[in-house]
XYZ file of N, CA and C in Angstrom:
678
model
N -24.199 -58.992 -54.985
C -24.219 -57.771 -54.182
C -22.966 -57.707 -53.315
N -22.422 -56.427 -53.390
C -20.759 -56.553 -52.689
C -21.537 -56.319 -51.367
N -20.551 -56.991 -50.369
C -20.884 -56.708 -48.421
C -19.669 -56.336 -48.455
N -20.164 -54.725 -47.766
C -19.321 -54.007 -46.835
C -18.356 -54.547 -45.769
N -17.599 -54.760 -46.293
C -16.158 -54.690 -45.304
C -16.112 -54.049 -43.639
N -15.873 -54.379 -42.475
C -16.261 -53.329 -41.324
C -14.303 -52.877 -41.675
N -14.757 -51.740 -41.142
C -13.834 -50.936 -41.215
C -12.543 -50.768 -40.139
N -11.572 -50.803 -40.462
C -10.204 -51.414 -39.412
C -10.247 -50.903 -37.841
N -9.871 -50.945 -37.260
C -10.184 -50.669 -35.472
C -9.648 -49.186 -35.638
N -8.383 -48.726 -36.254
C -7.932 -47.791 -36.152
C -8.622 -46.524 -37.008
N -9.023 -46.621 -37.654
C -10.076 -45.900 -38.636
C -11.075 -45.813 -37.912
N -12.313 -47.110 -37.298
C -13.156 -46.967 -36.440
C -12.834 -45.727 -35.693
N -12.081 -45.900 -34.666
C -11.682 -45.175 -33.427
C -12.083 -43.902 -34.206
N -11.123 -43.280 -35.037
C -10.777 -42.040 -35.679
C -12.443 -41.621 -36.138
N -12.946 -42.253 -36.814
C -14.436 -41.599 -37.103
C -15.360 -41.625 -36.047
N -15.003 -42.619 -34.902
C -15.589 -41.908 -33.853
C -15.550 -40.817 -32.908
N -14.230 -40.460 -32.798
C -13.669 -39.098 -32.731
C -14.058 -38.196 -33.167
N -14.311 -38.511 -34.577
C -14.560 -37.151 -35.575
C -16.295 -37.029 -35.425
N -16.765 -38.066 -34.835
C -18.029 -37.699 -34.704
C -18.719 -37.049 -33.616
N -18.030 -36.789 -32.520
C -18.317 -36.293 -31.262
C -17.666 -34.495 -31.333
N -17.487 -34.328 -32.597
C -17.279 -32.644 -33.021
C -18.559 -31.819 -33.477
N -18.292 -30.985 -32.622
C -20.131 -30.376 -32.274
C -20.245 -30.150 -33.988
N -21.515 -30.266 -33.951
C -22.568 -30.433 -35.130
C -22.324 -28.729 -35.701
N -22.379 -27.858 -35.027
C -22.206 -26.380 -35.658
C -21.338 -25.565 -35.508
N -19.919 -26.550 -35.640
C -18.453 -26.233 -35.416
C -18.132 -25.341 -37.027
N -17.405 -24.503 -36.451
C -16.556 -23.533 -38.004
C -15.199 -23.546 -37.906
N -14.757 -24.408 -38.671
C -13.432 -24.595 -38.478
C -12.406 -23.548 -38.876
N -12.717 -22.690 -39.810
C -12.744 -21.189 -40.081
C -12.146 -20.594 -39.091
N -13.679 -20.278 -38.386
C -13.762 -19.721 -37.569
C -12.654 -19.585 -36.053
N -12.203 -20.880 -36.118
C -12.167 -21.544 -35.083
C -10.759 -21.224 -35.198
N -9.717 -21.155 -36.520
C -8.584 -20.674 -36.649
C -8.410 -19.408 -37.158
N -9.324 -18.779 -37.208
C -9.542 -16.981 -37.444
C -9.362 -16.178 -36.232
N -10.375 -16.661 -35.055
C -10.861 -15.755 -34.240
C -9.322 -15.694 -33.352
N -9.047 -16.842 -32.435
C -7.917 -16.609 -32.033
C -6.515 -16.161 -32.269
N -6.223 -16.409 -33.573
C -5.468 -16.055 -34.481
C -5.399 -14.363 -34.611
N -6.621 -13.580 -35.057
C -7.006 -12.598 -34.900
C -6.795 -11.732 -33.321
N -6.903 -12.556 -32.380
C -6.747 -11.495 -31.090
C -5.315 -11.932 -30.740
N -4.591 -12.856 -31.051
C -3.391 -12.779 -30.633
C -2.230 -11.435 -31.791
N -3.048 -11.621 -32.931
C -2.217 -10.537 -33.737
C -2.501 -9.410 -33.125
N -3.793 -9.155 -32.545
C -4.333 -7.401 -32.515
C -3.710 -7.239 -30.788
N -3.336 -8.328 -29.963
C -2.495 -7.880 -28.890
C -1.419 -7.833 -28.994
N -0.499 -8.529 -30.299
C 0.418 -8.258 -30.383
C 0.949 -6.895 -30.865
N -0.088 -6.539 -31.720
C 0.312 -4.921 -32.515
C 0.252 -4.223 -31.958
N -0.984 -4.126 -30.820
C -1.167 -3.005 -29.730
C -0.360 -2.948 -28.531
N 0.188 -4.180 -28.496
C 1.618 -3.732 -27.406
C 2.866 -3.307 -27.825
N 2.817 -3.311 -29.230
C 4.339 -3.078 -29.871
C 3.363 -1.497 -30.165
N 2.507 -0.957 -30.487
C 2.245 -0.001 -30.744
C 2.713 1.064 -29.354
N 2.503 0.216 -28.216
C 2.414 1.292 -26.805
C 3.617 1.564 -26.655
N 4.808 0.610 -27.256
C 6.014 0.896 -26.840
C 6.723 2.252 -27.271
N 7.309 2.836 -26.061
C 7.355 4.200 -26.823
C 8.998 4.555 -25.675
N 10.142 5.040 -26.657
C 11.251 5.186 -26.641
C 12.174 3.714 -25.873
N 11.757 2.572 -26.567
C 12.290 1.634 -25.903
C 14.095 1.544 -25.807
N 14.656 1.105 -24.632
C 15.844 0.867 -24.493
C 16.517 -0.092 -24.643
N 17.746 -0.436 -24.990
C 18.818 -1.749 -25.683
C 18.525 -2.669 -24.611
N 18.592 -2.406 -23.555
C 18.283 -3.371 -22.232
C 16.964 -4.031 -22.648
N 16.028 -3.267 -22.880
C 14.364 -3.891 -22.488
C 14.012 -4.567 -23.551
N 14.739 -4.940 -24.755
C 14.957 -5.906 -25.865
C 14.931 -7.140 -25.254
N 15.731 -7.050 -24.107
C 16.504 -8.478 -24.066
C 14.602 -9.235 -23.353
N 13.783 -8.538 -22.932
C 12.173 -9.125 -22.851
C 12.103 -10.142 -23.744
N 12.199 -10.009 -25.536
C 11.964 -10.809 -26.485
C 12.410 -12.141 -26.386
N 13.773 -12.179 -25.969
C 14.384 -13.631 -25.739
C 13.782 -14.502 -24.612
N 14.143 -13.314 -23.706
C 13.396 -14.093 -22.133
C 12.368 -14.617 -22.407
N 11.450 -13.800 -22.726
C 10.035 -14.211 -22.946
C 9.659 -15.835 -23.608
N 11.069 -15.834 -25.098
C 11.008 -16.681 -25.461
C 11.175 -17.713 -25.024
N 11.951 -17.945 -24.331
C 13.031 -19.079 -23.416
C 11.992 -19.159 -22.358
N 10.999 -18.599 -21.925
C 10.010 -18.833 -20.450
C 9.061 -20.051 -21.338
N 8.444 -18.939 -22.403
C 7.581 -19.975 -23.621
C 7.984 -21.538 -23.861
N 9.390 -21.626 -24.483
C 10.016 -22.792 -24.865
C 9.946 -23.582 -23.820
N 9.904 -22.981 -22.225
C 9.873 -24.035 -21.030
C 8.552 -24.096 -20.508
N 7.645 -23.166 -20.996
C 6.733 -23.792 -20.467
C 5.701 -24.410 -21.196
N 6.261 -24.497 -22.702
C 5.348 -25.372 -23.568
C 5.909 -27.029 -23.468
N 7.002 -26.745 -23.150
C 7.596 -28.672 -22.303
C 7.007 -29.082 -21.026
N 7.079 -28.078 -20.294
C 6.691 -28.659 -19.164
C 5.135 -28.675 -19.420
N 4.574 -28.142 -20.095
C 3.017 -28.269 -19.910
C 2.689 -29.765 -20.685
N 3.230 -29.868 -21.778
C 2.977 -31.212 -22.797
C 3.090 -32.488 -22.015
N 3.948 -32.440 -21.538
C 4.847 -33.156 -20.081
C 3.936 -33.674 -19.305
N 3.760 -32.587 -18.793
C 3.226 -33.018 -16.958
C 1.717 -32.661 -17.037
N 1.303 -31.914 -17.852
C -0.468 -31.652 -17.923
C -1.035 -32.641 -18.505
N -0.704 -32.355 -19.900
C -1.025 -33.042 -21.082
C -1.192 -34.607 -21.613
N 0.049 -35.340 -20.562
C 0.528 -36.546 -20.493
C 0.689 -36.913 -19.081
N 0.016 -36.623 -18.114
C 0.087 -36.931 -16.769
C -1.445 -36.459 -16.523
N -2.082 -37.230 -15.391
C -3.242 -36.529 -14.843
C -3.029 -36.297 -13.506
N -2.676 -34.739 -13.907
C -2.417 -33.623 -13.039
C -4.084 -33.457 -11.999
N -3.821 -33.155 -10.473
C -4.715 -33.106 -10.448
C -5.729 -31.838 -10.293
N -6.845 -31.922 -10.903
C -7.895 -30.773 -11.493
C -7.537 -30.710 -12.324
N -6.770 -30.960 -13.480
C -6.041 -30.685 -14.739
C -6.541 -32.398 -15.700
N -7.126 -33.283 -14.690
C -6.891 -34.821 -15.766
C -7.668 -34.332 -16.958
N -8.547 -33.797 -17.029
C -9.636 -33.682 -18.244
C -8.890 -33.265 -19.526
N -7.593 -32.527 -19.271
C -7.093 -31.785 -20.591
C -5.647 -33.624 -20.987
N -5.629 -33.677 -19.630
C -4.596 -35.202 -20.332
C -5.620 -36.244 -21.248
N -6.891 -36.556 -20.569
C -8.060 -37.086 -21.006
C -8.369 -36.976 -22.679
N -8.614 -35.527 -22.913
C -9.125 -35.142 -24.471
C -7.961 -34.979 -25.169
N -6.671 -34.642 -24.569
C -4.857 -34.886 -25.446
C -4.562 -36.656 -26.242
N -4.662 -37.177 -24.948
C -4.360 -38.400 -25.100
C -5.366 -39.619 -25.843
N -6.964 -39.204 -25.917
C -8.014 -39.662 -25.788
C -8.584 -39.725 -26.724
N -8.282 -38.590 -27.465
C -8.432 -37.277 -28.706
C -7.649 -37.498 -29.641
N -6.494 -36.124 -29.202
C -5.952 -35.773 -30.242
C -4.831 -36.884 -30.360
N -4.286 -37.453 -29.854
C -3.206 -39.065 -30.396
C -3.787 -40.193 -30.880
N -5.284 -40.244 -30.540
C -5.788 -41.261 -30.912
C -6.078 -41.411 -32.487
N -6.342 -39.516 -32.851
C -7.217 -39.547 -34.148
C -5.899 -39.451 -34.771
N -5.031 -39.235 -34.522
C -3.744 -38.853 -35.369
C -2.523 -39.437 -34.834
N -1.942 -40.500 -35.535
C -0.901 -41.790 -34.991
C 0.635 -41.145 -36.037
N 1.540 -41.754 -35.252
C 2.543 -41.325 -36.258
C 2.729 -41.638 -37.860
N 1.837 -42.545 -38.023
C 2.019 -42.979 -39.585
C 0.906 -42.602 -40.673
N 0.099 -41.607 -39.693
C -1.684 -41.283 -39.854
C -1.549 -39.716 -39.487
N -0.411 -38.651 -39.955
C -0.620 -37.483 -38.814
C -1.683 -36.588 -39.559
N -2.148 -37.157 -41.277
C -2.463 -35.730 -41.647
C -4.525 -35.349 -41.436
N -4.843 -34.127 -41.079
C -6.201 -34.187 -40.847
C -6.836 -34.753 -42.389
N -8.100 -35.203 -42.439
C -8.988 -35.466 -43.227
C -9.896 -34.973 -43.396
N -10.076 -33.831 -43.063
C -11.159 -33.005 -42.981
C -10.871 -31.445 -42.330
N -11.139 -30.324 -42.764
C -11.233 -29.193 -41.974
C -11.673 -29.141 -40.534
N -12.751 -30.051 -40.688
C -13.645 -30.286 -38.844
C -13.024 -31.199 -37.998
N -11.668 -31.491 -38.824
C -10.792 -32.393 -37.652
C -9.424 -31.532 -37.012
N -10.175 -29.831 -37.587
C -9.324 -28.857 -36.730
C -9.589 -28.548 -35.554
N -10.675 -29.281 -35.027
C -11.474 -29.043 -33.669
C -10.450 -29.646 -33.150
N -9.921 -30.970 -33.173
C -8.857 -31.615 -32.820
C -7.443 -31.461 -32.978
N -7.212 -30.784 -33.303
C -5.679 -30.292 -33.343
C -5.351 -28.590 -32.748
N -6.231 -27.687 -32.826
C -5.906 -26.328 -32.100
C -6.701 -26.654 -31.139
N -6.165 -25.421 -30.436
C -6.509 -25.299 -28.475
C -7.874 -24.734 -29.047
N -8.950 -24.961 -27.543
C -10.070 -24.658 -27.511
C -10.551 -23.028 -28.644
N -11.336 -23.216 -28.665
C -11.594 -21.387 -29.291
C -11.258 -20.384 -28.489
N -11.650 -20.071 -27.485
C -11.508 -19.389 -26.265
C -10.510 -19.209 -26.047
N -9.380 -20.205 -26.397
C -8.444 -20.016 -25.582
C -7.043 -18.998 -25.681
N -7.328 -17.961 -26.551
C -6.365 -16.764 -26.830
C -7.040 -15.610 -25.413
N -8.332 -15.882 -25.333
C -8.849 -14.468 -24.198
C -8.140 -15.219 -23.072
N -8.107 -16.960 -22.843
C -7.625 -17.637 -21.365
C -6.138 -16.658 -21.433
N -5.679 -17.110 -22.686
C -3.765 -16.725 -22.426
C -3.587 -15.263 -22.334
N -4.715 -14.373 -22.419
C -4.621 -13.294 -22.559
C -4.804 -12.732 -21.199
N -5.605 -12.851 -20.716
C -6.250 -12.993 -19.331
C -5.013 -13.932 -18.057
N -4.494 -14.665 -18.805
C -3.153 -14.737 -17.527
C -2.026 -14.441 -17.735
N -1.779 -13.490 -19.301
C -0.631 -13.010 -19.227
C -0.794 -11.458 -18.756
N -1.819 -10.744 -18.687
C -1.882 -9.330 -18.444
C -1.388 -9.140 -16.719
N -1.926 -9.930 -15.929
C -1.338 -9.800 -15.053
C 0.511 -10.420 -14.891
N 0.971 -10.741 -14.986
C 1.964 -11.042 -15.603
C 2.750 -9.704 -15.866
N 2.302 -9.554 -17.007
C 2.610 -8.027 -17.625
C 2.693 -7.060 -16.542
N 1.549 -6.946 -15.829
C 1.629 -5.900 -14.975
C 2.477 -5.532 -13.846
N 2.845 -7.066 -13.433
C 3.879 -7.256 -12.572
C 5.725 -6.903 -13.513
N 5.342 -7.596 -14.493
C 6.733 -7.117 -15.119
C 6.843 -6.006 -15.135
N 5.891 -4.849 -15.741
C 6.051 -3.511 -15.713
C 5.797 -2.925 -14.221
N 6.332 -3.532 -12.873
C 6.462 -2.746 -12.329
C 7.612 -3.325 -11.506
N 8.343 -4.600 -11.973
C 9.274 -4.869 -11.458
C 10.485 -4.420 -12.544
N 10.222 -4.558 -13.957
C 11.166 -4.430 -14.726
C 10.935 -2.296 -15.329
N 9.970 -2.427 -16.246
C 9.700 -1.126 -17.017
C 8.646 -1.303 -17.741
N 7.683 -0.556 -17.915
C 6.596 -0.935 -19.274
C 6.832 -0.919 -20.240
N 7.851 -0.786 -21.192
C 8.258 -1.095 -22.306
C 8.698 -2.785 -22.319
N 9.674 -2.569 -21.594
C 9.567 -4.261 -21.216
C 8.538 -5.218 -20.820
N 7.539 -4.946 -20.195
C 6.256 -5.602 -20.144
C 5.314 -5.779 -21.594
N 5.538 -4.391 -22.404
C 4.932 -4.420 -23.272
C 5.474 -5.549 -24.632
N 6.952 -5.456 -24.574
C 7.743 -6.251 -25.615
C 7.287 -7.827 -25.164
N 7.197 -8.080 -23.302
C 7.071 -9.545 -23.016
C 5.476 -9.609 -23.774
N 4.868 -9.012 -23.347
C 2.927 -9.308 -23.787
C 2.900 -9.725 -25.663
N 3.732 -8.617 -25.763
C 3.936 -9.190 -27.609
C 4.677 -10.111 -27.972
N 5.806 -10.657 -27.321
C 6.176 -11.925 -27.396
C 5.474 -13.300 -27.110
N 4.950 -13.126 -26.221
C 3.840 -13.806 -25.490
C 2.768 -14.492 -26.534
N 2.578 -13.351 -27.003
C 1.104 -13.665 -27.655
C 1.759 -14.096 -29.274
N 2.819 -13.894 -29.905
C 3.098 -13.561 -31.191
C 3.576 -15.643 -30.782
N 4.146 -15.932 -29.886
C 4.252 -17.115 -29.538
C 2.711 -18.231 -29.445
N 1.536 -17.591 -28.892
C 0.736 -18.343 -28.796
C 0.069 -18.727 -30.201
N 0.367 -17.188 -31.397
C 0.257 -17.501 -32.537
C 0.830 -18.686 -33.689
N 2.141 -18.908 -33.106
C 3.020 -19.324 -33.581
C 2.782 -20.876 -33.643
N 2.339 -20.877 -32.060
C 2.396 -22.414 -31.466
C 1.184 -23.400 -32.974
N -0.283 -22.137 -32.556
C -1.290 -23.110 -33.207
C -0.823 -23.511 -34.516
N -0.278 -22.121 -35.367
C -0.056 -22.436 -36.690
C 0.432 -23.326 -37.369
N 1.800 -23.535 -36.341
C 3.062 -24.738 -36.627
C 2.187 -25.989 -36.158
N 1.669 -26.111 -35.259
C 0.732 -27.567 -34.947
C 0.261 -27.709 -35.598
N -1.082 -26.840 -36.534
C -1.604 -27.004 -37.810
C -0.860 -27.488 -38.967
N 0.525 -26.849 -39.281
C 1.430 -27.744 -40.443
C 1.795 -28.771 -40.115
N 1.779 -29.598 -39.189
C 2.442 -30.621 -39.081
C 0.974 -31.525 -39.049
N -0.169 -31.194 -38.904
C -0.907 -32.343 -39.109
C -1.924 -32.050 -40.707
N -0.719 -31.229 -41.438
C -1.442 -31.298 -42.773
C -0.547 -32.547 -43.394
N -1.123 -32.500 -44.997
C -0.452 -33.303 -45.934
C 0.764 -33.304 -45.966
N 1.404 -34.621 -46.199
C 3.147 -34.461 -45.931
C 3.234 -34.052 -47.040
N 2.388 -33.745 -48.233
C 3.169 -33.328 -49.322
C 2.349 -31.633 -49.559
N 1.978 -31.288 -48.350
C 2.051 -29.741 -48.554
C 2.898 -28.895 -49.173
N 2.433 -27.693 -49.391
C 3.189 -26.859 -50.111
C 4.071 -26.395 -48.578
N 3.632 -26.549 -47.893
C 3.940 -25.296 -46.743
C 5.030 -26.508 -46.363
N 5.800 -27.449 -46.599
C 6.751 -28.113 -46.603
C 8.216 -27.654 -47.157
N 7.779 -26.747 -47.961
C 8.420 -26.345 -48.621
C 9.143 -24.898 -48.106
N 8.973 -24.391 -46.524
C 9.816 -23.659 -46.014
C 10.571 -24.436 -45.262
N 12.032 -23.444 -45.353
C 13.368 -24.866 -44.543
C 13.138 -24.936 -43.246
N 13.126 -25.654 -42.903
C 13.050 -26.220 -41.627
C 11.600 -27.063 -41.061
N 10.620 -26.566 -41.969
C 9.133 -27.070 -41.094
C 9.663 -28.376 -41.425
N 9.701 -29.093 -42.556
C 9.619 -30.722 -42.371
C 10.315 -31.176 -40.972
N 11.627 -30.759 -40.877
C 12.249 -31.370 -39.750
C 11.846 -31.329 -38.542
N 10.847 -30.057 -38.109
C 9.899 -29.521 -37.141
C 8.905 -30.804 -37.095
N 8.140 -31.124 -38.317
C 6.741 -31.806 -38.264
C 7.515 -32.988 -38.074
N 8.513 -33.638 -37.890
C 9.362 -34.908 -38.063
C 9.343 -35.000 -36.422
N 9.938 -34.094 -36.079
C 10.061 -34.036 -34.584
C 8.679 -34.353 -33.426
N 7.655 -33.887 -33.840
C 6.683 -33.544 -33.373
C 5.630 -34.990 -33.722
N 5.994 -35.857 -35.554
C 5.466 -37.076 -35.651
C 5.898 -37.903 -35.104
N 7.196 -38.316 -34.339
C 7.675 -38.981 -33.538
C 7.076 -38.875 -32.245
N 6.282 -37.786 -31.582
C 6.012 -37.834 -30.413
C 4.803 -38.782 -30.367
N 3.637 -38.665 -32.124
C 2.586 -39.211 -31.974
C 2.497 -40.710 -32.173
N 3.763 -41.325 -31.478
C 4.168 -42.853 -31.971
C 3.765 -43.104 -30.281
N 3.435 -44.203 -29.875
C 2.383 -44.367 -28.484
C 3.113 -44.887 -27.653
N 4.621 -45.208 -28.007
C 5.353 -45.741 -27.178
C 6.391 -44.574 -26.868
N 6.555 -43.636 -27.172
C 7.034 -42.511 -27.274
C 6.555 -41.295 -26.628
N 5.378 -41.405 -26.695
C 4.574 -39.901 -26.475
C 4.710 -39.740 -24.937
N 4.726 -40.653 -24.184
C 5.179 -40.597 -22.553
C 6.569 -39.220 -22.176
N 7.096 -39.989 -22.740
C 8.650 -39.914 -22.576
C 9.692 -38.793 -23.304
N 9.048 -38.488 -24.527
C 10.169 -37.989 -25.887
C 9.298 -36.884 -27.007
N 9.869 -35.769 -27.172
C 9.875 -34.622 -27.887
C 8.709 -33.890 -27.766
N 8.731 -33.447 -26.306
C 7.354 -32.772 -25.738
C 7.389 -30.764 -26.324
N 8.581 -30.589 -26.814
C 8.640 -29.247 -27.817
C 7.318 -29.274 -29.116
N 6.278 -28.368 -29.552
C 5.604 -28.262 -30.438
C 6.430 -27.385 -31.172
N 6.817 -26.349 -30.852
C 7.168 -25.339 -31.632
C 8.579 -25.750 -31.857
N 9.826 -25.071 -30.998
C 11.382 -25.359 -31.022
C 11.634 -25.899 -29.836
N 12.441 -27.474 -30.685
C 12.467 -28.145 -29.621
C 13.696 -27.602 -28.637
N 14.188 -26.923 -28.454
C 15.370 -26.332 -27.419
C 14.977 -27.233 -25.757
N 13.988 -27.500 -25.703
C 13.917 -27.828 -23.848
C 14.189 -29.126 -24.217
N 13.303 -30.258 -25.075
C 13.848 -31.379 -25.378
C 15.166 -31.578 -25.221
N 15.774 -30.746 -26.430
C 17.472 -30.691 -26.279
C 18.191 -30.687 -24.693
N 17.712 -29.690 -24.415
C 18.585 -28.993 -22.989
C 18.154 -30.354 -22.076
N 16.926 -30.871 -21.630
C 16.394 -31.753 -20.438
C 16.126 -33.344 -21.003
N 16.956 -33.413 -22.347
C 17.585 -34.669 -22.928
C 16.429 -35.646 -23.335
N 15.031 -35.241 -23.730
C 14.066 -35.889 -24.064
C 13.813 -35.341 -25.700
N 14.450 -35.302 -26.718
C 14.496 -35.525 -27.451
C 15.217 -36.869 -28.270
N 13.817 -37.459 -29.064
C 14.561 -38.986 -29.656
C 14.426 -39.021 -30.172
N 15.626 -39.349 -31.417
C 15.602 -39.328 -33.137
C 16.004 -41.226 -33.269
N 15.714 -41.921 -34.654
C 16.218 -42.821 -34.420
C 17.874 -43.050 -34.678
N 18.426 -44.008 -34.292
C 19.944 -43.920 -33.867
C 20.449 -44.668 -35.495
N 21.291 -44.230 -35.958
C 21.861 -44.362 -37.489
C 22.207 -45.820 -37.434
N 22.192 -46.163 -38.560
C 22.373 -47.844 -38.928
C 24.273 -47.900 -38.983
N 24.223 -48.656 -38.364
C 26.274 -48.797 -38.046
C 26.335 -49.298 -39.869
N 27.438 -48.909 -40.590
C 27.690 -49.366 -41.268
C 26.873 -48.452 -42.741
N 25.841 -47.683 -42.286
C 25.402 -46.757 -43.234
C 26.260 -45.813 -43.453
């Protein structure tokens, strides 16, 4: 009679993880729904825009460049620090999602280990709900066309973020590898999930530009003589 082998510490960990994912989770669901209200705020603010000007373009970039800094500083100092009233989200980041997924281990094993890799369900009405005010202030400091272009940037970004996090913890031999640039993206982003690293180095999910600019991006350094 063969005896079961116990199963390696690092595997352990990981199926215990995967077992504390609510029992009547839709993982579907779970990348539909938000997905879905960030597109339908994005269309309906590009829909409101009405005779926009060469100036109130320049929203799209800004917007972008606010995004790019504040998806570093949040990975950073929330995510990887216990901020305080904030430890619970460093807690289930660090606790969670690095534990179940190591740099040499990034790809999910299951659909229900998407509970662990996208932001809460909810959390497109949270970003929605603190960018409107936001908005409102832009459109009355800047123009409502410009408020409207930031709200659709905004959100077309929060889309962006989950999706690209999702490719990088699929199969390295995805198809979706196969647009230029994601590998080097998911490369960037598997280096962060290395445990001596994740403190310190490539806190960008999406484009790493803040890494670059605030010098916490780390690639390894070329072999002299290669």
């Amino acid at each position: 009679m063969a005896v079961n082998e116990p199963a390696p510490p690092r595997a352990r960990r990981r199926a215990e993880i995967a077992a504390r994912i609510p029992r009547g989770y839709r993982p579907a669901l779970h990348l539909a729904a938000p997905t879905a209200v960030g597109l339908a705020v994005l269309a309906a603010a590009v829909g409101l825009v009405d005779a926009v000007e060469a100036v109130e373009l320049l929203a799209v970039p800004a917007t972008l460049l606010l995004a790019f800094a504040f998806e570093w500083w949040a990975h950073r100092s929330v995510l990887h620090r216990r901020a305080p009233l904030l430890g619970v989200l460093c807690e289930r980041h660090e606790r969670e999602h690095h534990l179940a997924f190591t740099a040499d281990d990034m790809a999910l094993r299951s659909a229900r280990e998407l509970w662990l890799v996208l932001m809460p369900p909810c959390s497109a009405l949270l970003v929605l709900g603190l960018l409107l005010p936001l908005a409102g202030a832009a459109g009355l400091v800047f123009s409502r066309d410009a408020a409207l272009l930031g709200l659709a940037t905004a959100m077309g970004f929060f889309v962006s973020y989950e999706w690209l996090h999702l490719a990088y913890h699929l199969p390295e031999d995805s198809a979706v590898y196969r647009i230029p640039g994601l590998a080097r993206l998911r490369e960037h982003h598997r280096r962060h999930h290395d445990p001596r690293l994740m403190k310190r180095w490539n806190f960008n999910v999406t484009v790493p530009l803040f890494d670059v600019l605030r010098r916490t991006r780390w690639s390894p350094r070329p072999r002299s003589g290669a």
